[in-house]
Short mmCIF file of C-alpha atoms in Angstrom, two decimals:
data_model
loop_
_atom_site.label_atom_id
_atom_site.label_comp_id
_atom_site.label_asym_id
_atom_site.label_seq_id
_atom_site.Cartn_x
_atom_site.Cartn_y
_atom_site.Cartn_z
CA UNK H 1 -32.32 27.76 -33.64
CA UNK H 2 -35.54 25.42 -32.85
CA UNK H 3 -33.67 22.77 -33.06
CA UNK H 4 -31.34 24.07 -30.19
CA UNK H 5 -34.27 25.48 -28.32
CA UNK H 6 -35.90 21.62 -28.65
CA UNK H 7 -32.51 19.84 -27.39
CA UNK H 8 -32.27 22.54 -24.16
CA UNK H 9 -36.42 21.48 -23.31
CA UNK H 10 -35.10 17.86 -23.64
CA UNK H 11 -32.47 17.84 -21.24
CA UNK H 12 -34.29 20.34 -19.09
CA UNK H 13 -36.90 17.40 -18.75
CA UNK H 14 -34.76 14.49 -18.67
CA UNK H 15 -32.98 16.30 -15.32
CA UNK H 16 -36.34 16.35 -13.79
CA UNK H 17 -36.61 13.04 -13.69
CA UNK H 18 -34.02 12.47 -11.52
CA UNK H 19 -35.72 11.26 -8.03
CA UNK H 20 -34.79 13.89 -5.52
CA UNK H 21 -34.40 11.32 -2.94
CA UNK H 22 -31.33 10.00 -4.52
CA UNK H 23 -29.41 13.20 -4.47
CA UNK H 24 -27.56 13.68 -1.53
CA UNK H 25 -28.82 16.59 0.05
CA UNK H 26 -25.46 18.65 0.64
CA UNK H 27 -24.52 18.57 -2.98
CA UNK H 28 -27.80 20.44 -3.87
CA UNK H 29 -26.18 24.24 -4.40
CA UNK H 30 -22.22 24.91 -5.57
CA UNK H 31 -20.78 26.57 -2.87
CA UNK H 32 -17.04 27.13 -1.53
CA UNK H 33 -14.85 27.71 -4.81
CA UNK H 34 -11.64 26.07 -4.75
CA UNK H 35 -8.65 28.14 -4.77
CA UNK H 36 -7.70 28.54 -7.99
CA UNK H 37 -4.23 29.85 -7.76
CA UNK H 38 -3.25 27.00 -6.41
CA UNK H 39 -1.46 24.10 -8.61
CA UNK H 40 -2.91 21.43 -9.16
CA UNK H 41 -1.72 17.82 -7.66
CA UNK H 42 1.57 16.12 -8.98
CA UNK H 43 0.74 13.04 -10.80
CA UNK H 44 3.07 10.47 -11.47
CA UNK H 45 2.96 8.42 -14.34
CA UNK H 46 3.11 4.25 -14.00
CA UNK H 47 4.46 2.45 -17.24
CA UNK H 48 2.52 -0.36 -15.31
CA UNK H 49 -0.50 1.47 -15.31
CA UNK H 50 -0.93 3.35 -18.75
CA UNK H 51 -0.19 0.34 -20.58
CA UNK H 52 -3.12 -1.48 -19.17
CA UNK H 53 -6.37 -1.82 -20.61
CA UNK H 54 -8.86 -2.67 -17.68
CA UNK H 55 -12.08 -4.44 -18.12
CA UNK H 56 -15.44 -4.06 -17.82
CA UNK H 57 -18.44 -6.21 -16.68
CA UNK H 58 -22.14 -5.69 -16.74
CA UNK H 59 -23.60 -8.27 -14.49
CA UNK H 60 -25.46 -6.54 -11.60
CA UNK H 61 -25.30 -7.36 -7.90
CA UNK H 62 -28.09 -7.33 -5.27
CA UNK H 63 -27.60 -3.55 -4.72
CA UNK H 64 -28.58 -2.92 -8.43
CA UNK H 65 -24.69 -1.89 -9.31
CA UNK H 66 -23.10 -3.54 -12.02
CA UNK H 67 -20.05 -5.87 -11.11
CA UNK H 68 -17.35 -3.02 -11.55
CA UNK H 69 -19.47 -0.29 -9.42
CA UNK H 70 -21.55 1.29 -12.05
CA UNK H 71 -24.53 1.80 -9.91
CA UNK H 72 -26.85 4.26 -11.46
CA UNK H 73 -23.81 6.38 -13.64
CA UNK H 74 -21.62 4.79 -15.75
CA UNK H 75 -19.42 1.94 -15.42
CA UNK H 76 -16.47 1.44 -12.96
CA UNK H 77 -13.00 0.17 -15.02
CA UNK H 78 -10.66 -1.72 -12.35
CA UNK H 79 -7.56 -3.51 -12.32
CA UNK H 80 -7.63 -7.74 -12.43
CA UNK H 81 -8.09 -9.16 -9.04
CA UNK H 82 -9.86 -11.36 -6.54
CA UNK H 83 -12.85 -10.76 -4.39
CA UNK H 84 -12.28 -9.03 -1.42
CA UNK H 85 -11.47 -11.48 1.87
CA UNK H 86 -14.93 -11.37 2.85
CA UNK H 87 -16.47 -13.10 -0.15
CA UNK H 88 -13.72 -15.68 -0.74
CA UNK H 89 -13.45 -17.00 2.53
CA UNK H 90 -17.09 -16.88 4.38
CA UNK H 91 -18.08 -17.41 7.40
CA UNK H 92 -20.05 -19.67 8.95
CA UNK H 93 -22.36 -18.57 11.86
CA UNK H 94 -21.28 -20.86 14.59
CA UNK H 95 -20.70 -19.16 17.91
CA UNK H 96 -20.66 -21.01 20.88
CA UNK H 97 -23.05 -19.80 23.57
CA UNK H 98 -21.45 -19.48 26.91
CA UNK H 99 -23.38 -19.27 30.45
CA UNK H 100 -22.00 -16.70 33.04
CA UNK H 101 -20.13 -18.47 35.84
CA UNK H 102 -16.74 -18.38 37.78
CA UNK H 103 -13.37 -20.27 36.85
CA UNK H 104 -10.84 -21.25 39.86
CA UNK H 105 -7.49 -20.40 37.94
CA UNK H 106 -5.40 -23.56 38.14
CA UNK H 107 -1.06 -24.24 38.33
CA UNK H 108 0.24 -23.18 35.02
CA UNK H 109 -2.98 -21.34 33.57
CA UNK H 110 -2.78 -18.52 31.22
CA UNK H 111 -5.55 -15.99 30.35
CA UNK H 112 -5.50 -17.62 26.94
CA UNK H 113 -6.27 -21.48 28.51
CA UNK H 114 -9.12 -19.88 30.42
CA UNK H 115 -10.69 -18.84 27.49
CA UNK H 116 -10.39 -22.03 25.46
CA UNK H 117 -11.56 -23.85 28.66
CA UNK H 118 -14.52 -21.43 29.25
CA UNK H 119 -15.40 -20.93 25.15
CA UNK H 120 -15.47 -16.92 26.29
CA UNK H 121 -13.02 -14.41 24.89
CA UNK H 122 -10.44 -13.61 26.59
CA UNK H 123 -10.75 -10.03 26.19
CA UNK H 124 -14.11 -10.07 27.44
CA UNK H 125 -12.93 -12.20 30.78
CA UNK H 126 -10.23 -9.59 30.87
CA UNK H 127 -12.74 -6.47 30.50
CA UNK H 128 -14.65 -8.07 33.57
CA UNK H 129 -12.14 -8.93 35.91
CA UNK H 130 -10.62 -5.75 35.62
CA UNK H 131 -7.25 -7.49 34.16
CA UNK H 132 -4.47 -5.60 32.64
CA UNK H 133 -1.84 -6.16 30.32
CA UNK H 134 0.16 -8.72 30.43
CA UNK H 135 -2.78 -10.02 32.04
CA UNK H 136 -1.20 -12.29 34.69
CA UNK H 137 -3.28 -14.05 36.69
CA UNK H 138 -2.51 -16.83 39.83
CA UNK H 139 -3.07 -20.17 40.79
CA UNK H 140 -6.16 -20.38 42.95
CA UNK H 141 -7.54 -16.74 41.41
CA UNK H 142 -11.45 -16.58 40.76
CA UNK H 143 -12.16 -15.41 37.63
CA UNK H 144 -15.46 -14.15 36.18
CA UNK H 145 -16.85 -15.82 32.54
CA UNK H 146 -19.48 -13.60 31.05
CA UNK H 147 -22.10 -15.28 29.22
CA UNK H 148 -22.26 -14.39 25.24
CA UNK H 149 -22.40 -16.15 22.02
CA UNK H 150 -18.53 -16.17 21.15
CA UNK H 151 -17.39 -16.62 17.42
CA UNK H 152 -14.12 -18.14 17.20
CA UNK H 153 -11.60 -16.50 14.15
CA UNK H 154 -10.44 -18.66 11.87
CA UNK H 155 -7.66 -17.76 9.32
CA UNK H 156 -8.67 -14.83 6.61
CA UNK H 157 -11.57 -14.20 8.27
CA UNK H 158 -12.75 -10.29 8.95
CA UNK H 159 -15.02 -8.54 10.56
CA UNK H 160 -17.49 -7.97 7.65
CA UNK H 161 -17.69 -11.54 6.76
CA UNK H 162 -18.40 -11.98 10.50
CA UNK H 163 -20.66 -9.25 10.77
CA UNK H 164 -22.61 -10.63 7.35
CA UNK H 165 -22.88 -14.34 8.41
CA UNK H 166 -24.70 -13.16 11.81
CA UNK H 167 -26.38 -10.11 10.18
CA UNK H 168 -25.41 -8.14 12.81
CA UNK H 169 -23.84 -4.62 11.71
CA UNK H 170 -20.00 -4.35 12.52
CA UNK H 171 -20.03 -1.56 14.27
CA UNK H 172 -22.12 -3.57 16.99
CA UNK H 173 -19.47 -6.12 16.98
CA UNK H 174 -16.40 -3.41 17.73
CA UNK H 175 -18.22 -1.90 20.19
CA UNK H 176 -19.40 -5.11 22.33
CA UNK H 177 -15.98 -6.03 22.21
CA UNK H 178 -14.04 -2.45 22.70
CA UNK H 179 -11.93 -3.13 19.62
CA UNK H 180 -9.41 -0.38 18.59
CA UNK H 181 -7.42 0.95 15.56
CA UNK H 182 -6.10 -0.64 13.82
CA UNK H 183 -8.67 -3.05 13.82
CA UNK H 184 -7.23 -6.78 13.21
CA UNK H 185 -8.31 -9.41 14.20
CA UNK H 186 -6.27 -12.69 15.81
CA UNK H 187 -6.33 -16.48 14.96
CA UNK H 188 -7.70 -18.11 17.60
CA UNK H 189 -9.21 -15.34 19.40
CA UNK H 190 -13.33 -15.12 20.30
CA UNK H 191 -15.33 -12.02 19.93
CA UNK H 192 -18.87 -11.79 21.32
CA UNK H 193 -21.16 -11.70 18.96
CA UNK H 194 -24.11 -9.02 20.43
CA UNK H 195 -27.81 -9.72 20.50
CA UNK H 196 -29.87 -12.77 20.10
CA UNK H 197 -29.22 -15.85 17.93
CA UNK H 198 -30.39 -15.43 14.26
CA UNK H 199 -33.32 -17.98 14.44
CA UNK H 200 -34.59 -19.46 11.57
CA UNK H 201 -33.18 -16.49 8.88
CA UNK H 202 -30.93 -18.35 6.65
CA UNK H 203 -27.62 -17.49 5.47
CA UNK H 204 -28.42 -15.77 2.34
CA UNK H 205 -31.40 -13.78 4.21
CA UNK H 206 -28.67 -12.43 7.01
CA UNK H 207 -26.03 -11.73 4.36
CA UNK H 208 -28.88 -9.85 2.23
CA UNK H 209 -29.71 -7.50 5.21
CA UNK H 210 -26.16 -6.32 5.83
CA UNK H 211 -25.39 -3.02 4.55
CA UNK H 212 -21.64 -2.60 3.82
CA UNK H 213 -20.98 1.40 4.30
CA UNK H 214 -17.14 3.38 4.92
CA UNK H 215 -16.75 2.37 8.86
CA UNK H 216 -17.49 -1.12 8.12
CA UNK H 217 -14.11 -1.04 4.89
CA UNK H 218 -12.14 0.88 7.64
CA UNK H 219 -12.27 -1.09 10.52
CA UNK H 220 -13.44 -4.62 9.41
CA UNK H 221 -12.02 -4.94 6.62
CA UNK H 222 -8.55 -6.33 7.49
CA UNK H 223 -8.09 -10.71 7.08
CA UNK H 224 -7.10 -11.91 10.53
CA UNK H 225 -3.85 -12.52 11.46
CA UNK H 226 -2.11 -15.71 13.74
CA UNK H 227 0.03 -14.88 16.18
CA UNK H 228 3.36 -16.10 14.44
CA UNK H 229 2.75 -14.26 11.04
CA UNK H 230 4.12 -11.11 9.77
CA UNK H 231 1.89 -8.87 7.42
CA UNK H 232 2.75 -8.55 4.31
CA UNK H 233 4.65 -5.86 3.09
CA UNK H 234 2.94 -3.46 1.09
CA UNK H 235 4.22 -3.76 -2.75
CA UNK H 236 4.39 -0.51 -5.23
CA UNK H 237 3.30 -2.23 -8.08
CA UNK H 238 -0.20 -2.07 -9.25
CA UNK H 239 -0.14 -5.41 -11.12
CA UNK H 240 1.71 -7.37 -7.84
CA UNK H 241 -1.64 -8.37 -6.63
CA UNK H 242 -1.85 -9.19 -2.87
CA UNK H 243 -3.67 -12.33 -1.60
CA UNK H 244 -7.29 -10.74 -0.78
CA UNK H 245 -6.94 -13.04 2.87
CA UNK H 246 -3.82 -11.94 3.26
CA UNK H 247 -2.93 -9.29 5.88
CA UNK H 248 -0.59 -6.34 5.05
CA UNK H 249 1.16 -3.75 6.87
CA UNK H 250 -0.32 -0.51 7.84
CA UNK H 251 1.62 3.25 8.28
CA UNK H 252 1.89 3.70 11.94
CA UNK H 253 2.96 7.34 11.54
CA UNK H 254 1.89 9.98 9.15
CA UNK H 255 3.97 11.07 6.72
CA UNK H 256 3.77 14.95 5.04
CA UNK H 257 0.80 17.21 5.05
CA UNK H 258 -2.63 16.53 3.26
CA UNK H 259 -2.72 18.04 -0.57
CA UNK H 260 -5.95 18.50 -2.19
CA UNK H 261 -6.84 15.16 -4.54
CA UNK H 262 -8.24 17.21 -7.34
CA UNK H 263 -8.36 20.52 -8.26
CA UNK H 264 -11.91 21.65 -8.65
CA UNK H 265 -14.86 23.28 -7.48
CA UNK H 266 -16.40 22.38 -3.99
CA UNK H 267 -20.13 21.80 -4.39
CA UNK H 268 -20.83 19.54 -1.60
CA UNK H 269 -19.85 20.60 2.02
CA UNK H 270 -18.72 18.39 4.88
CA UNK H 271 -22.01 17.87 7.46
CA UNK H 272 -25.89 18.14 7.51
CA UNK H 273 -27.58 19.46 4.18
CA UNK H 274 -30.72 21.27 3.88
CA UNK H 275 -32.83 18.50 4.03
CA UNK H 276 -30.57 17.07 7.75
CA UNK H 277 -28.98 14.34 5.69
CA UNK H 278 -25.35 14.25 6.92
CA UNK H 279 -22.47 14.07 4.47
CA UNK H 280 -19.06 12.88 5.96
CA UNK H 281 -17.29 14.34 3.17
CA UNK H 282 -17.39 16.80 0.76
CA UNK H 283 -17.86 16.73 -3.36
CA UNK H 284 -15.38 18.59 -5.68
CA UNK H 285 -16.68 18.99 -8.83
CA UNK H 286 -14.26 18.34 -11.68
CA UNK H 287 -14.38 16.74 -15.70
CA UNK H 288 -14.84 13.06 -15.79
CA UNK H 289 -11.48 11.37 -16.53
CA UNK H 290 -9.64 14.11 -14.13
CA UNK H 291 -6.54 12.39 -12.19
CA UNK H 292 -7.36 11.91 -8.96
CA UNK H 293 -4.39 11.78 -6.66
CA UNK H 294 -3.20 10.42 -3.16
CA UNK H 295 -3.81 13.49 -0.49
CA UNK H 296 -0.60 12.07 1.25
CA UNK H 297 1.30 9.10 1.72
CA UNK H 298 0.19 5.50 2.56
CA UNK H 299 -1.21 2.00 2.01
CA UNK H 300 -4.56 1.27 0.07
CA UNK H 301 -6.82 -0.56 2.42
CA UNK H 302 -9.39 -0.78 -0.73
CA UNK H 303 -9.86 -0.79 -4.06
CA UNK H 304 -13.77 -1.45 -5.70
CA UNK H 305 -17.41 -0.70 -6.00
CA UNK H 306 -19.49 -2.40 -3.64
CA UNK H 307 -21.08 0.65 -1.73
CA UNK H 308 -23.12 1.47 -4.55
CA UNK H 309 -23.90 4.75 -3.40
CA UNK H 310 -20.36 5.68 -3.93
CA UNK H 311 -19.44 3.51 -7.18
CA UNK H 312 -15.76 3.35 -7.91
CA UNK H 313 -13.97 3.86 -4.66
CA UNK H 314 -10.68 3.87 -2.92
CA UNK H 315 -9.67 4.01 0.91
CA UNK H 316 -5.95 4.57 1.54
CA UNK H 317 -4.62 4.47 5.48
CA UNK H 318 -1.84 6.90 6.08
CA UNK H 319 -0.96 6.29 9.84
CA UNK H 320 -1.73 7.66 12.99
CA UNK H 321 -5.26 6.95 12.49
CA UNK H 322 -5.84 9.26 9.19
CA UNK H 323 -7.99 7.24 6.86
CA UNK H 324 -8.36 9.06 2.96
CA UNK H 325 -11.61 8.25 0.89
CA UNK H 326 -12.37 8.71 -2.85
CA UNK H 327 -15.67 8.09 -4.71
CA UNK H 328 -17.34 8.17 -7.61
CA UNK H 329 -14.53 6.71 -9.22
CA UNK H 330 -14.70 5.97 -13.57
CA UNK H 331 -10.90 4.30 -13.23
CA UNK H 332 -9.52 2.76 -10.66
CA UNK H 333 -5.63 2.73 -11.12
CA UNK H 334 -4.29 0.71 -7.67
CA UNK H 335 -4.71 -2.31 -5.76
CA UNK H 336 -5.51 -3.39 -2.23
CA UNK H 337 -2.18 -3.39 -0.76
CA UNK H 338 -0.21 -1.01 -2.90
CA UNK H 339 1.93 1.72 -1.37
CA UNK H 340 1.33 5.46 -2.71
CA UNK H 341 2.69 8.75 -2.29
CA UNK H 342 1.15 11.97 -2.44
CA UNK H 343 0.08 13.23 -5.42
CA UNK H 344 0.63 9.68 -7.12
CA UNK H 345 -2.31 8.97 -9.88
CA UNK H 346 -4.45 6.61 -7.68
CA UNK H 347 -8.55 6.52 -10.19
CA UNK H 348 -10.00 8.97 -12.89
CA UNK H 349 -12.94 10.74 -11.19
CA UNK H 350 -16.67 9.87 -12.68
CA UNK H 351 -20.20 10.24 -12.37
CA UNK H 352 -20.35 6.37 -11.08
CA UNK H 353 -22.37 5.53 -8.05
CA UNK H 354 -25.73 7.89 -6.70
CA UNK H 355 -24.64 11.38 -7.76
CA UNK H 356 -25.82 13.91 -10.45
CA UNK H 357 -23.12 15.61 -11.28
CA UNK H 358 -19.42 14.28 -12.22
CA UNK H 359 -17.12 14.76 -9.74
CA UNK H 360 -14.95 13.42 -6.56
CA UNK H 361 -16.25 12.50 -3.26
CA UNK H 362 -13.50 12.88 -1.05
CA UNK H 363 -13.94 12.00 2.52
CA UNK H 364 -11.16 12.58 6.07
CA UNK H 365 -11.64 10.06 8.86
CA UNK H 366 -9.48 9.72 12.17
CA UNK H 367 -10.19 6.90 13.54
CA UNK H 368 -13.81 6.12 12.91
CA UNK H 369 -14.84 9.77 13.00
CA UNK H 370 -15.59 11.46 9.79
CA UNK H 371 -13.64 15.20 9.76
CA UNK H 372 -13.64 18.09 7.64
CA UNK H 373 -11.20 18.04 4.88
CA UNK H 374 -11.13 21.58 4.29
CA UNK H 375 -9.73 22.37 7.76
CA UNK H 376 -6.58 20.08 6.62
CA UNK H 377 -6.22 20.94 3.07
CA UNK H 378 -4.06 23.81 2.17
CA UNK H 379 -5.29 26.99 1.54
CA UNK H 380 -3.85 29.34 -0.69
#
C-alpha cells in the first residue's frame, strides 16, 4: 500500500511541473460530454495503409519539435514523402520596387502588358483604376501604377515561402493584395509585398522570425499554378505521393453533412478560456491510438508537424470554403493530395504537440474564419 501511496505523490508532483503557460487555457476543466449514444465514426480499412510501417526521426527543428512533430509529447509517425513546396523550392527576396505614376494605354495593350511594362501587379493597377473583369481597357486610356515592392511568382512557389523569404506574415500579404479562396497563386503574376524593405536581416534571420500557424497552411499553402496547367487530380492512394510543387484540385462544393472525427469527451471548448486565450477549436479527449476519421468528404491540403504547438496534424478542404483540422496527431495515415471520405481512417490521435492530456484537436474554418464545430456536428 506505501508503495502505491509513493507512486500517486510521484505523479502528483511530476504534473506540477508542467509550466502553466503551455497549457492552453480552454482545455483547463472537462466540460460538454459527448453524446454517448451516438456511434462512433465508420472507419475504413486501407490494405495500403495497415501494411505500412512508418518511420520515425529524432532530429529537432528550430521550434524545438522533433522532425516528425513530436514537440513536447511523443513522437509523430508519418508516411514517406517530400518537404512541403515551401522548403523545396525557396524563394528569393527580390521584388522590384515600383514608383507611383500614370501609363498612356497604347494600340494592342492588355492589362497583363501594362503590368510587365510598369513591374506593378496587375491586380493592384486593376484595384486602382476601378477596372473590372475582363478588365478591358483602350488605346489612349490613362491608367494609374501604384508604387509597391512587387514580387514576381515563379513556378511552385507559395505564399509561405513568399511570406518567409520577406519575413512578412501571410496574412499581410492576402490582405494588401485582396486575395480570395481558394487562394492560388499564378505564374507570372506580381503581388505587393507590404511594408518596408528587409534591410540588412539576412535570409535565415527573416525565415527564423516567421511563425507558420493554421491560416497561413490554409490559404498559402497551395504551389502556384501557370496559366496553361491543369491541377492535378487528387489520387486515393496513400502511397501515390503527389509532387510537393505540384498543384492539385480542390472540392468546389460540399459534399454530405459533418460527422464527429472521434468519439470522445469534449474538454476544450471553441473560443476565449479563462485566462482570454482564444481557442479556434475545440479538444475531444479520447485513448491515444483512437482512429481519427474524415468529418466529411474532401482533399487533404496537409499532412505533417511543423506547427509545433499542434504536433501531428492534418487539414482536409471539403468545398465551398469548409476547411477540417486535426491535431495532436501520434499517426498520420494520408498524404497531401489524397482524396477521403467521411469517416475514412485519416491519423491515430496522440498526446504530440503542446497539450497535457491525449486527445484530438479538431478545428472548423470557412474561409479564414475559425467556427464552432459543435453547432455543425450532429447531435444525438
Amino acid at each position: 500500500m506505501s508503495g502505491r501511496i509513493a507512486a500517486l505523490m510521484a505523479t502528483a508532483l511530476l504534473g506540477g511541473c508542467i509550466p502553466s503557460g503551455d497549457r492552453p487555457a480552454s482545455y483547463d476543466t472537462p466540460q460538454d460530454r459527448y453524446p454517448q449514444g451516438m456511434p462512433p465514426p465508420r472507419a475504413e480499412s486501407n490494405p495500403e495503409v495497415d501494411r505500412y510501417e512508418p518511420r520515425r526521426a529524432d532530429e529537432t527543428d528550430r521550434n524545438g519539435a522533433d522532425r516528425n512533430g513530436a514537440g513536447r509529447n511523443g513522437s509523430v509517425q508519418q508516411l514517406p514523402s517530400a518537404p512541403p513546396a515551401w522548403q523545396s523550392r525557396p524563394v528569393t527576396a527580390d521584388a522590384q520596387t515600383v514608383p507611383a505614376s500614370t501609363y498612356i494605354v497604347r494600340p494592342g495593350d492588355t492589362l497583363r502588358a501594362v503590368a510587365e511594362r510598369s513591374g506593378a501587379g496587375s491586380d493592384a493597377i486593376a484595384r486602382i483604376n476601378n477596372l473590372t473583369p475582363p478588365y478591358a481597357i483602350r488605346s489612349g486610356q490613362r491608367l494609374v501604377i501604384p508604387a509597391g515592392r512587387y514580387h514576381l511568382v515563379r513556378a511552385g512557389q507559395t505564399g509561405i515561402a513568399i511570406s518567409r523569404a520577406y519575413g512578412i506574415d501571410w496574412s499581410r500579404i492576402v490582405t494588401a493584395n485582396d486575395l480570395a479562396a481558394p487562394y492560388v497563386l499564378r505564374v507570372g503574376s506580381r503581388i505587393l509585398i507590404p511594408g518596408n524593405a528587409p534591410g540588412r536581416s539576412s535570409i535565415e534571420e527573416r525565415a527564423s522570425a516567421f511563425k507558420l500557424d493554421i491560416d497561413d497552411l490554409v490559404t498559402g499553402s497551395s504551389p502556384a499554378i501557370a496559366a496553361t496547367e491543369r491541377p492535378a487530380t487528387p489520387t486515393t492512394s496513400p502511397t501515390r505521393i503527389l509532387p510537393p510543387t505540384t498543384p492539385f484540385k480542390e472540392p468546389e462544393r460540399l459534399r454530405g453533412a459533418f460527422f464527429w472525427p472521434v468519439q470522445g469527451r469534449v474538454v476544450g471548448k471553441f473560443g476565449p478560456g479563462a485566462s482570454g486565450e482564444k481557442n479556434n477549436g475545440i479538444k475531444i479527449a479520447v485513448p491515444i491510438g483512437t482512429p481519427i476519421t474524415a468529418a466529411a468528404d474532401g482533399v487533404v491540403a496537409y499532412a505533417g508537424n511543423e506547427i509545433a504547438a499542434l504536433g501531428g496534424l492534418i487539414i482536409i478542404k471539403h468545398g465551398d470554403g469548409w476547411t477540417t483540422v486535426y491535431g495532436h496527431a501520434s499517426r498520420l495515415l494520408v498524404q497531401r493530395g489524397q482524396k477521403v471520405k467521411r469517416g475514412q481512417r485519416i491519423a491515430l490521435s496522440g498526446d504530440t504537440g503542446f497539450t497535457d492530456r491525449p486527445g484530438l484537436h479538431f478545428e472548423m474554418r470557412k474561409g479564414r474564419t475559425p467556427v464552432n464545430p459543435v453547432a455543425h456536428l450532429p447531435i444525438l
